[in-house]
Coordinates of C-alpha atoms and ligand atoms in Angstrom, one line a residue:
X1 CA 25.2 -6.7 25.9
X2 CA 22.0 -5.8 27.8
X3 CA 20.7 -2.9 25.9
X4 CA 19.0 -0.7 28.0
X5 CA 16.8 2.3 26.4
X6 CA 15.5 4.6 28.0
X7 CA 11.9 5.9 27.2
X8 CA 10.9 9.0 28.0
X9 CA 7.6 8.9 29.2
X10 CA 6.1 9.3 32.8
X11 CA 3.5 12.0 34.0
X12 CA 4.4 15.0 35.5
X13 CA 2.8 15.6 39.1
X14 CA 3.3 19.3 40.7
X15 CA 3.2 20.8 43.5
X16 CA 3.0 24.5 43.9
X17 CA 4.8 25.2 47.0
X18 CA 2.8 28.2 48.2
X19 CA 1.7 30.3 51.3
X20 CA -1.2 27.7 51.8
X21 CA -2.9 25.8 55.0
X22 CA -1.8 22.3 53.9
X23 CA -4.2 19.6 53.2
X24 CA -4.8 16.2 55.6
X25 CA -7.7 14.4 54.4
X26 CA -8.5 11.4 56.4
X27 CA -11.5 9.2 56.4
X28 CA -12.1 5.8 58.4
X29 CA -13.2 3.3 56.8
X30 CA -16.5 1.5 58.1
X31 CA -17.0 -2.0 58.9
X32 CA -19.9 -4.1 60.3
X33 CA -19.8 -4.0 63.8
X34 CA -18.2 -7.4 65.3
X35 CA -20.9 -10.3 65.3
X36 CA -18.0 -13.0 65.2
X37 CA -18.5 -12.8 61.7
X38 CA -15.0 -14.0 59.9
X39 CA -13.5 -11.8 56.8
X40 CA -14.8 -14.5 54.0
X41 CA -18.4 -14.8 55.9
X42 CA -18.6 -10.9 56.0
X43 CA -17.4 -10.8 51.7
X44 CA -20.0 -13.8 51.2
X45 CA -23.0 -12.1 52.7
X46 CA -22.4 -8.8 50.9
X47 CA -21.5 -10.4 47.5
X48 CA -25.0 -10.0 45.9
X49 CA -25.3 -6.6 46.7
X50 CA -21.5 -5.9 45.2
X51 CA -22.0 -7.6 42.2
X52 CA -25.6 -5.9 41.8
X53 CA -24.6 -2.3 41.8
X54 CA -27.8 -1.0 41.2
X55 CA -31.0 -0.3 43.0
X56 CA -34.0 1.3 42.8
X57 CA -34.9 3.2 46.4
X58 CA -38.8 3.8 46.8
X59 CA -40.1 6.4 49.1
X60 CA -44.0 6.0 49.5
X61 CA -46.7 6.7 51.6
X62 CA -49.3 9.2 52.4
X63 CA -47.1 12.3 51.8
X64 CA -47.8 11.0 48.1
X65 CA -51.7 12.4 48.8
X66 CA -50.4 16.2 49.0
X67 CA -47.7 15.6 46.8
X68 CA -46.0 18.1 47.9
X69 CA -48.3 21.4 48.1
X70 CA -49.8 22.5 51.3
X71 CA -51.1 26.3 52.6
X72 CA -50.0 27.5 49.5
X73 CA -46.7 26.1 49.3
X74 CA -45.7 23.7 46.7
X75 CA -41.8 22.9 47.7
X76 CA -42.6 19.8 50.1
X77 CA -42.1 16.3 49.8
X78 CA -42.2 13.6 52.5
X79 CA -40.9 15.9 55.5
X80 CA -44.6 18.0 54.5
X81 CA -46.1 16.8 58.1
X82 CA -42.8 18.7 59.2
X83 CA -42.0 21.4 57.7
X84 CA -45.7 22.4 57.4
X85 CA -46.0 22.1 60.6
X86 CA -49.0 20.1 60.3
X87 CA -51.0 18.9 63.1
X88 CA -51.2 15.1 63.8
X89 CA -54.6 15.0 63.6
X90 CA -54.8 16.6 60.7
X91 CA -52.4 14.5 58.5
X92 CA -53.8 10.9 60.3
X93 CA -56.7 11.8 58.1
X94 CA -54.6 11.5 54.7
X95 CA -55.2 7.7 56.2
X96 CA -59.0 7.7 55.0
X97 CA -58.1 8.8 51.2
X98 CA -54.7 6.7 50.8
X99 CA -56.5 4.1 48.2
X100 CA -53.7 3.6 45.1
X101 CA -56.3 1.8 43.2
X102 CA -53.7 1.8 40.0
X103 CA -50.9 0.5 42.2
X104 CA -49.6 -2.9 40.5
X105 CA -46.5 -4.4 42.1
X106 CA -45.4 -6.6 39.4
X107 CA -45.3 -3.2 36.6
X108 CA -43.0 -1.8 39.5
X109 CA -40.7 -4.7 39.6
X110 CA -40.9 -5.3 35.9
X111 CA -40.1 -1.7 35.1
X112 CA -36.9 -1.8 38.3
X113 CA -35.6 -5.4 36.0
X114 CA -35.6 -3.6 33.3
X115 CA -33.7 -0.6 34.0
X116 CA -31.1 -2.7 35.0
X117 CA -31.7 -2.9 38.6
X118 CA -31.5 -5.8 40.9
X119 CA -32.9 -4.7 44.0
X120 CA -35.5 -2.5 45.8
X121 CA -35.5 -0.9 48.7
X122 CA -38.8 0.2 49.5
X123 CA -39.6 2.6 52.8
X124 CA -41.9 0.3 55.1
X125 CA -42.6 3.1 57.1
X126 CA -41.0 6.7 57.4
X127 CA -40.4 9.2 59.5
X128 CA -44.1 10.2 59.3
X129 CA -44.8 6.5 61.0
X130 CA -47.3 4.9 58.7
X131 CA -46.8 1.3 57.9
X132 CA -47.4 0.8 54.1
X133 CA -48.0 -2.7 55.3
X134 CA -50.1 -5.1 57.5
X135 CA -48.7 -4.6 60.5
X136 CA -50.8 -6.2 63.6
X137 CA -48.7 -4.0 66.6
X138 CA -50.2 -0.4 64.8
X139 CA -53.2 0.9 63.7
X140 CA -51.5 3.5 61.9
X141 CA -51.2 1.1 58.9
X142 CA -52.2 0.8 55.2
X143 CA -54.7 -1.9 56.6
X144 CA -56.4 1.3 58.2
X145 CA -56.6 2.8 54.8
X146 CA -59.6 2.2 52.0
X147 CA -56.9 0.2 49.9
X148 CA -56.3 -2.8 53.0
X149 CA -54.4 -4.5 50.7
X150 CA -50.5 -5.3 52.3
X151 CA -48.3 -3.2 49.6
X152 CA -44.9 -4.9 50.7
X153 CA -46.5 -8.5 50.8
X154 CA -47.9 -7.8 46.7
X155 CA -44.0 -6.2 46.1
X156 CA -42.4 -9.4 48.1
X157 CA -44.2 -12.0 45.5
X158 CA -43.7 -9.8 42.4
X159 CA -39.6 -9.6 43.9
X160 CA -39.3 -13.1 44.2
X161 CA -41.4 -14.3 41.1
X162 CA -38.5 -11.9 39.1
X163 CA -35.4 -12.4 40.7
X164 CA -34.8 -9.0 42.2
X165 CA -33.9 -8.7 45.8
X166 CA -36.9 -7.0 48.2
X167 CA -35.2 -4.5 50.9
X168 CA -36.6 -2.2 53.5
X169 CA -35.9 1.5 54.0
X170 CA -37.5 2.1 57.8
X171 CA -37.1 5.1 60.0
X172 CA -36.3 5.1 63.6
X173 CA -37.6 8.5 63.7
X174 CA -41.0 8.4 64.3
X175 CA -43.6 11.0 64.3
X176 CA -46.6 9.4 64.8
X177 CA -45.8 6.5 67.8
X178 CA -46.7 8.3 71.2
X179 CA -43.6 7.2 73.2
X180 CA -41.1 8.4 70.5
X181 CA -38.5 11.0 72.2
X182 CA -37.8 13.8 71.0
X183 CA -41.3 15.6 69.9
X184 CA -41.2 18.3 66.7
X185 CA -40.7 21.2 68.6
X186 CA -43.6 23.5 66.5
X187 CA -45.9 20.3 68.3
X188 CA -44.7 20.3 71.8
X189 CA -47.7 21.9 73.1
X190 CA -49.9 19.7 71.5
X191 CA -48.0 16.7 72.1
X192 CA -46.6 16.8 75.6
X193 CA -43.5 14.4 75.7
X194 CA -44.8 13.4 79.1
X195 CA -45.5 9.7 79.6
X196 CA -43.5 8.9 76.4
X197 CA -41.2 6.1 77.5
X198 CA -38.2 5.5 74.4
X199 CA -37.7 1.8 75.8
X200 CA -41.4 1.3 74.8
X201 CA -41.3 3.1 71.4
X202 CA -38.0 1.0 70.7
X203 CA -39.9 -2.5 72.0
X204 CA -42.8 -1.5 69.2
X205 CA -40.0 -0.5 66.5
X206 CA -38.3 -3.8 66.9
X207 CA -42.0 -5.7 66.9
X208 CA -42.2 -4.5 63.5
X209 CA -38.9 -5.3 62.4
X210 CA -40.3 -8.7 63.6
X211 CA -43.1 -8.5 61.4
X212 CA -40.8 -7.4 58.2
X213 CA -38.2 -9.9 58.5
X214 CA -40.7 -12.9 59.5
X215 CA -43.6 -12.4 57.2
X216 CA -42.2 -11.5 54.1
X217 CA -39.7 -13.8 53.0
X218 CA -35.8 -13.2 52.4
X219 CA -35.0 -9.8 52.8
X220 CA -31.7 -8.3 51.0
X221 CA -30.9 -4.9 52.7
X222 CA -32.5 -3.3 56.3
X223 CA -32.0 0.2 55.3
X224 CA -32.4 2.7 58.3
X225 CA -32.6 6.2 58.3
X226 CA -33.9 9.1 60.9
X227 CA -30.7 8.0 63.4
X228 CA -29.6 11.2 64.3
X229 CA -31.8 12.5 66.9
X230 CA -29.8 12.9 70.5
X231 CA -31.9 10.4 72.1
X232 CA -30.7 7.6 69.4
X233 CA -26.4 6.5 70.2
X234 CA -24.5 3.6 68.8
X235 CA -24.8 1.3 71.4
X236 CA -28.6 1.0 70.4
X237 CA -27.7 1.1 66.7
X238 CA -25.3 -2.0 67.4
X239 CA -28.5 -3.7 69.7
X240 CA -30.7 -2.9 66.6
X241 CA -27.8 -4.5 64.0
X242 CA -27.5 -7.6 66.3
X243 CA -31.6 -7.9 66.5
X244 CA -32.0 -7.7 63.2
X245 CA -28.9 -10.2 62.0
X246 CA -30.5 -12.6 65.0
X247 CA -34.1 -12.3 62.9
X248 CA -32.5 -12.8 58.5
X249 CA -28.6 -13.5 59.5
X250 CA -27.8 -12.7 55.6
X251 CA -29.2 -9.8 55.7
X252 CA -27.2 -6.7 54.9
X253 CA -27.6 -3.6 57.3
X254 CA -26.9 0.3 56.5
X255 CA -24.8 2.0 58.3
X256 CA -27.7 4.7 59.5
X257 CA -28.4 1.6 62.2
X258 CA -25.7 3.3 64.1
X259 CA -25.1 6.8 65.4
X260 CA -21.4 7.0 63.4
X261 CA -22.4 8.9 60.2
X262 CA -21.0 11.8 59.6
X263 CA -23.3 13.5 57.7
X264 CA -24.7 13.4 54.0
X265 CA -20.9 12.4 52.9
X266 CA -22.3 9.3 54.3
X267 CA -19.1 7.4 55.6
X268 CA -19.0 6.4 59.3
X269 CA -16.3 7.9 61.5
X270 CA -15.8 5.2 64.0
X271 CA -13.7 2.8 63.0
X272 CA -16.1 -0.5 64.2
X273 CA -19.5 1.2 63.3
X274 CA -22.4 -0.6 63.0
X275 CA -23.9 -1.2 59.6
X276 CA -22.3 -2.9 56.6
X277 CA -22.0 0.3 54.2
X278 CA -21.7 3.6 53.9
X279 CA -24.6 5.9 52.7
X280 CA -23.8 9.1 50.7
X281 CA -26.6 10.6 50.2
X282 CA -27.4 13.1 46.7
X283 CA -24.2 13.0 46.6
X284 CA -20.7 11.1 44.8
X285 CA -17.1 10.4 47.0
X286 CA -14.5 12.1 45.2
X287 CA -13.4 8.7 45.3
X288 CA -13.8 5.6 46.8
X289 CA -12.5 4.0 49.9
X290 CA -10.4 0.7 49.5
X291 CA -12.0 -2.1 51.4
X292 CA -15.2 0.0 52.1
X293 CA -18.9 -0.8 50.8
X294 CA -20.8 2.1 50.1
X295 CA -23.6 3.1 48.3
X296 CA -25.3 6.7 46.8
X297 CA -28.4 7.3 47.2
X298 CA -30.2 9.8 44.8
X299 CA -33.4 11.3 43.8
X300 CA -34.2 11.8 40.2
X301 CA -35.4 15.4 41.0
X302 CA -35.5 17.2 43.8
X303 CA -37.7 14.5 45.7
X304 CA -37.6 11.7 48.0
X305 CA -41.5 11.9 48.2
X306 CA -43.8 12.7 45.5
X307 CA -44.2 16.2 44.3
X308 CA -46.2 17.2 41.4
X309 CA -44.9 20.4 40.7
X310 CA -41.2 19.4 40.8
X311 CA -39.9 18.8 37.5
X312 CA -36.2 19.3 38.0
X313 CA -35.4 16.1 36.9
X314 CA -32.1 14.7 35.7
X315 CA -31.7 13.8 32.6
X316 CA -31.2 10.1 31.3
X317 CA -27.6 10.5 29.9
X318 CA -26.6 12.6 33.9
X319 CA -28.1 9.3 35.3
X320 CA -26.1 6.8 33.1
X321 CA -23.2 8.6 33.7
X322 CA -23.9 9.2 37.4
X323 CA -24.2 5.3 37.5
X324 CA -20.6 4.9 35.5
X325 CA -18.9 7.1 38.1
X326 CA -20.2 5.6 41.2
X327 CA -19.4 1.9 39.9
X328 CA -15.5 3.5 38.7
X329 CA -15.4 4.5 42.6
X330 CA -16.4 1.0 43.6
X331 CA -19.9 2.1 45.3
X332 CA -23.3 1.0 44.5
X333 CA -26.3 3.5 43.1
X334 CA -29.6 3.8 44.6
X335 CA -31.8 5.8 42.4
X336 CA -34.7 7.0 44.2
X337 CA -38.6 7.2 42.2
X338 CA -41.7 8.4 44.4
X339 CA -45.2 7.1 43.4
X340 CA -48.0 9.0 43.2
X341 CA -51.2 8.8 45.3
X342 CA -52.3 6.4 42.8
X343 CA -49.7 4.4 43.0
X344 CA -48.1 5.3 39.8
X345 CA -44.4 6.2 39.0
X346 CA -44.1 9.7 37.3
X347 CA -43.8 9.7 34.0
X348 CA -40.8 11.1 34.0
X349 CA -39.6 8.9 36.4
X350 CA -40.4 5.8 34.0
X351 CA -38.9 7.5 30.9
X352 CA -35.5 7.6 32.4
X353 CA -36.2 4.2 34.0
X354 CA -36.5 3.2 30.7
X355 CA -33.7 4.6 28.8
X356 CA -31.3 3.3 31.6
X357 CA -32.9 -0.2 30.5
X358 CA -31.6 0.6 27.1
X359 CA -28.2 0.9 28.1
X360 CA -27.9 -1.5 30.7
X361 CA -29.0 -4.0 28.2
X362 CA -26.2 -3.3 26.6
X363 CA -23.4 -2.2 28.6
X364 CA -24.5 -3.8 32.2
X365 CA -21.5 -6.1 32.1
X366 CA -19.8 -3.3 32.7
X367 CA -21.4 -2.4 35.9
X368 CA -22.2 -5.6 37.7
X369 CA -19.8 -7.4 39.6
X370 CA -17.3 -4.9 38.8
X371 CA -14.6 -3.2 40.5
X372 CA -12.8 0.5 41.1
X373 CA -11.0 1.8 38.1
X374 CA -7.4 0.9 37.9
X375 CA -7.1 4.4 36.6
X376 CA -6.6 7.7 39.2
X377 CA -8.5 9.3 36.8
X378 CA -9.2 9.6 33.2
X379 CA -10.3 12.9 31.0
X380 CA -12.9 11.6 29.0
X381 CA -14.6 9.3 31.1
X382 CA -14.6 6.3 34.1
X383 CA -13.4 3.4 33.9
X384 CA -14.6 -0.4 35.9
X385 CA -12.8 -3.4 35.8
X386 CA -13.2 -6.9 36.2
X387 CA -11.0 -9.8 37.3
X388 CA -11.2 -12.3 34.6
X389 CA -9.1 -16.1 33.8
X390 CA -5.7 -15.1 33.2
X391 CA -6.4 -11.3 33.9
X392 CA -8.4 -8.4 34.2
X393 CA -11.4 -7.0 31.7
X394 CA -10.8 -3.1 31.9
X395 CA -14.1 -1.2 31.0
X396 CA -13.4 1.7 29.7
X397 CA -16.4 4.0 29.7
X398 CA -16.4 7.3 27.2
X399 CA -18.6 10.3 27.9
X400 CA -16.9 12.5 25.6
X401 CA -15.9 10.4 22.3
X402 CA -13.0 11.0 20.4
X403 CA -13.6 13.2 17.1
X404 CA -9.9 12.3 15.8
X405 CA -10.6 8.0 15.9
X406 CA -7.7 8.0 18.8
X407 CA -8.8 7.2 22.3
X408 CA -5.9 7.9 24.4
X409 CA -5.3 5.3 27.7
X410 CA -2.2 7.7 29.6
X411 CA -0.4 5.5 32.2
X412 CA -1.5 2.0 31.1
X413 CA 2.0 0.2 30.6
X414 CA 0.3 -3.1 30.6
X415 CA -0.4 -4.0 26.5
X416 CA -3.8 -5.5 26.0
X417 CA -4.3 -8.4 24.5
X418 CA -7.4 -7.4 22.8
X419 CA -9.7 -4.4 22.2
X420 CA -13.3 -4.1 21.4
X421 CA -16.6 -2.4 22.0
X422 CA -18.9 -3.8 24.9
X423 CA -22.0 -3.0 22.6
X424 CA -20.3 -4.5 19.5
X425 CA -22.4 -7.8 19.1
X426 CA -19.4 -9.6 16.6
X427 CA -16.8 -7.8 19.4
X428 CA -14.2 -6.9 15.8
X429 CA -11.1 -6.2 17.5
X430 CA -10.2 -2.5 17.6
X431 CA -6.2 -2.0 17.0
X432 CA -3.5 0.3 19.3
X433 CA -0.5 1.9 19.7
X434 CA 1.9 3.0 22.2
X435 CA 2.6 6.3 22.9
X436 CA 5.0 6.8 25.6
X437 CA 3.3 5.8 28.8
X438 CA -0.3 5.8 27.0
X439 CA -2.1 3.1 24.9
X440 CA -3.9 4.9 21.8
X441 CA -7.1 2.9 20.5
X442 CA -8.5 3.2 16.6
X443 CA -11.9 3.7 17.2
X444 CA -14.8 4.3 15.0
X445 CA -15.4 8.1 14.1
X446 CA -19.1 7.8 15.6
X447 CA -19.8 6.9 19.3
X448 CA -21.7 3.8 19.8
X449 CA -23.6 5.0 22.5
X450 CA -24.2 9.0 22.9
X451 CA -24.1 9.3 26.7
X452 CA -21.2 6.1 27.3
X453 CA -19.9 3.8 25.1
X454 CA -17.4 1.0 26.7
X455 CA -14.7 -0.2 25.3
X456 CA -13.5 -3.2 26.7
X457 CA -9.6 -4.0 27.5
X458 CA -8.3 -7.4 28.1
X459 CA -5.4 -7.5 29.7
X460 CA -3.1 -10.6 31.2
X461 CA -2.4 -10.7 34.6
X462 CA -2.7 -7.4 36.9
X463 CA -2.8 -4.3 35.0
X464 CA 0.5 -2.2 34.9
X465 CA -0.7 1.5 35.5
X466 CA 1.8 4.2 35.7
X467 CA 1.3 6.7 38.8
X468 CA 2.9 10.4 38.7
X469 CA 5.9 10.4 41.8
X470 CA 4.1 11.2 45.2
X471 CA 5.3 14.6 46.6
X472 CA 5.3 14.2 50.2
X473 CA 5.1 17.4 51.7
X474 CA 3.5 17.7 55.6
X475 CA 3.6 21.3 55.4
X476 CA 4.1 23.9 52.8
X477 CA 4.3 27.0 54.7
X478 CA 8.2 27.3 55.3
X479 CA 10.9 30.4 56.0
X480 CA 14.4 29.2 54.9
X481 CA 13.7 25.8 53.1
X482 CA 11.6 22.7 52.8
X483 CA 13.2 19.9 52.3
X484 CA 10.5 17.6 49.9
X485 CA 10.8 14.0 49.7
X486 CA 9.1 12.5 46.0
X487 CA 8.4 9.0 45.4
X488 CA 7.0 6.6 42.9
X489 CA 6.0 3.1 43.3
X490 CA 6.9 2.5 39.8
X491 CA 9.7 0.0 39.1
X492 CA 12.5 0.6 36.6
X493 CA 12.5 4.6 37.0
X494 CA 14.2 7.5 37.6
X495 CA 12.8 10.6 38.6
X496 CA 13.7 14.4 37.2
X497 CA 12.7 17.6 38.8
X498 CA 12.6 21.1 37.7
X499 CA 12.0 24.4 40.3
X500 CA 10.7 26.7 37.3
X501 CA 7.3 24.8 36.4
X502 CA 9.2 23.1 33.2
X503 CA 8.7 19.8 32.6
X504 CA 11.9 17.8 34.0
X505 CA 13.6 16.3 30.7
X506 CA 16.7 13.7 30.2
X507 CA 19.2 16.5 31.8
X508 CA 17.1 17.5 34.7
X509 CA 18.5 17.3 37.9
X510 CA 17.7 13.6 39.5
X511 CA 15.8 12.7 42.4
X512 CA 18.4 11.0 44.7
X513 CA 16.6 12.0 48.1
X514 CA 14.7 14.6 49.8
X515 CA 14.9 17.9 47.6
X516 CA 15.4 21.4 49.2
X517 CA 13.1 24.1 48.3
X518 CA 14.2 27.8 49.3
X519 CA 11.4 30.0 48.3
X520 CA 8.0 30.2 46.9
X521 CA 7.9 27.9 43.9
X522 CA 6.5 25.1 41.5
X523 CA 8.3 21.4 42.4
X524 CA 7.6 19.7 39.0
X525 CA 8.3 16.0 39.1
X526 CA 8.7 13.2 36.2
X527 CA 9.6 10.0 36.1
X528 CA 11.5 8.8 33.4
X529 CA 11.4 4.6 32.5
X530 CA 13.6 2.0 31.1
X531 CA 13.0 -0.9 29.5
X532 CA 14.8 -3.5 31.5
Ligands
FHN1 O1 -35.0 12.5 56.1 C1 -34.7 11.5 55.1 C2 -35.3 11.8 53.8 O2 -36.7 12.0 53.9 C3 -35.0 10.6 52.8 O3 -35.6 9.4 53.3 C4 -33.5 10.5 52.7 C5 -33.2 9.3 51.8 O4 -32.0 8.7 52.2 N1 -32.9 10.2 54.1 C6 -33.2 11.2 55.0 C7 -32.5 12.5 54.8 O5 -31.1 12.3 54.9

């Protein structure tokens, strides 16, 4: 006789059914904009950068001279020519003293490798208009500098002789370039917009882009920024994408090439935007977006630019973690340094560098080439994962260690085949129980790493997680009644409810259709499985 038992596990989901607006989130996802590029062409050009993960985001140039402090004030960084409303004149002469003597590209590549990182985007030229490099349509370029050496042609070589992909932050905002539309508005006076002619200033921007993408090799990422200004749209943001696919047709393109982002969230709200990712900026999705690229970009204080006197800097173990939760959201993390004058990292900047090294050297499988957790979400920690033969590797990353030797996995039905720590050289197998819906891992009383320590799941086939029911409930503002409709994907269940905030047990009425709510109260759902 077919035994059936019934375990009684499942995760309660609730839903307080109160006098509140009720919630529609929504968010497009973003795609490259059409180039007749198939699915499998698209997912083979952006495949280095989603295996990568990790970048290091450079933002230097003359601001770097001021560092930050000007009339007085010490809070700038590279917006200073803006927001101290200085004079164009007055900041082309930074030009005469830019001469990083101690700037030495291969320490900055060496020092990106070892943290871990496999690219740099560097900013060929900001929103201040200087060209850190040779260009031959500007004179407003490091070659007009004491230093004349081309900084992005020393960074291409050291990129290539170390394997680490060379991209390009560069502004379409331009301060500097005559026929750029529209003027700072402090500057107006001093810089009539009259005679300034957009179709010229774009001609020049693209002439650069020329020189970038001809003269220095393979480029991985054209990363563009300073897009939204009125006279900017999307049509010239797809015109730009299309130039610059027509010049490196591998390269990968941001999605600030368009005029679709909806602010520092990062995500495009067209549906067919151009750019191949999203851009978040300072900041990390809630969670990720299936089937979108994106990527965070962050400072490691409160500076793009350098700024001597800021020394609000993250710590290492923030970072680490920072880097765990974007990768368990399926994004990539650009972590931003900015050089001094001298062409030095701060030394803060390199210390954390460094101690990211550390644990990348021993946990980076964990982050490259993985994908979103399998998990909603997890009370300790993140969690990647990783398709492997016969499976998937689930990475299973721990901020807060277990004191008690039980690391509890709720909702993974799946058993694993085997358990060990990522950092664990001989990779001993670590035994587990079951505990109703949740796997329960021995592990060692001391955390092998104090700011994340993976432990690695195998598992056979696709992982088997258990999801709470889904309350479906369009509004929750109601007189008489509410009828609630409650569903789980979950196979070989029924579902329990309670209307008093109890946890539904065996004798709890059963989910067998919409269920009618007549006043304020708490809709607690459980599911409740059998072993077929
Ligand atoms: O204005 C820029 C800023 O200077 C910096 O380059 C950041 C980095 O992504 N982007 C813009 C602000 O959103």
């Amino acid at each position: 006789m077919n035994k059936s038992t019934v375990r009684f596990f499942g995760l309660p989901a609730v839903l307080a059914l109160t006098f509140s607006m009720a919630l529609t989130i929504s968010a497009e996802a973003t795609r490259s904009v059409g180039t007749l590029e198939t699915k499998a062409q698209h997912d083979a050009r952006m495949q280095w950068w989603r295996d990568a993960r990790f970048g290091l985001f450079i933002h230097w140039g003359l601001y770097a001279i001021p560092a930050g402090e000007w009339g007085g004030q010490t809070n700038y960084g590279e917006w200073i020519r803006n927001n101290a409303q200085i004079p164009l004149k007055t900041y082309d002469k930074f030009a005469a003293r830019f001469n990083p003597v101690k700037f030495d590209a291969a320490a900055w590549v060496k020092m990106a490798k070892d943290a871990g990182m496999k690219y740099i985007v560097i900013t060929s030229k900001h929103h201040d208009g200087f060209a850190i490099f040779d260009s031959k349509v500007s004179d407003f370029d490091v070659m007009a500098t004491p230093f004349k050496r081309d900084i992005l042609k020393e960074l291409a070589t050291a990129c290539r002789k170390e394997g680490i992909k060379l991209c390009f932050y560069h502004s379409i905002m331009d301060w500097h370039h005559p026929d750029y539309l529209p003027r700072r508005s402090w500057e107006v006076k001093d810089r009539p917009e009259a005679g300034a002619n957009l179709e010229r200033y774009i001609a020049y921007m693209k002439a650069q882009l020329k020189e970038l993408l001809t003269d220095y090799g393979d480029i991985g990422v054209l990363w563009f920024d300073g897009e939204w200004e009125n006279t900017w749209t999307e049509a010239r943001g797809r015109d730009l994408y299309a130039y610059v696919r027509s010049l490196q047709p591998k390269i990968i393109i941001n999605n600030r090439v368009g005029a679709s982002r909806t602010g520092m969230e990062g995500f495009s709200a067209a549906k067919e935007s151009a750019g191949d990712f999203g851009t978040p900026e300072q900041t990390i999705p809630a969670t990720g977006l299936a089937g979108v690229d994106w990527e965070t970009c962050m400072t490691m204080n409160d500076n793009w630019g350098y700024n001597k006197n800021d020394r609000a800097w993250k710590t290492s173990r923030d970072l680490i973690q920072k880097l765990a939760d974007i990768a368990s959201k399926g994004g990539n993390f650009l972590l931003n340094v900015g050089p001094t004058s001298e062409g030095l990292f701060p030394g803060p900047g390199v210390e954390r560098l460094a101690a990211i090294g550390r644990w990348m050297k021993a946990n980076g499988e964990s982050i490259y080439g993985t994908q979103a957790s399998p998990f909603k979400n997890l009370a300790w920690g993140r969690a990647t994962q990783k398709a492997v033969v016969g499976g998937v590797r689930i990475y299973l990353h721990v901020f807060d260690w277990p004191k008690d030797g039980k690391l509890v996995v709720p909702g993974l039905l799946s058993d694993p085949r085997r358990a060990c720590l990522l950092a664990d050289a001989g990779k001993a197998p670590l035994s587990w129980t079951r505990s109703e819906d949740a796997v329960v891992l021995k592990i060692p009383v001391a955390a092998p790493d104090i700011d994340d320590s993976v432990v690695v799941l195998e598992i056979a086939g696709r992982p088997d997680i258990s999801e709470p029911p889904v309350i479906k409930s369009d509004l929750d503002i109601f007189t008489d009644f509410i009828d609630v409709d409650v569903a789980s994907a979950q196979a070989n269940v029924e579902i329990r409810y309670t209307l008093d905030g109890s946890v539904p047990m065996v004798g709890s009425p059963l989910v067998k259709g919409p269920v009618r709510v007549t006043g304020t109260t708490v809709l607690t759902t459980r599911y409740l499985w059998r072993t077929p």
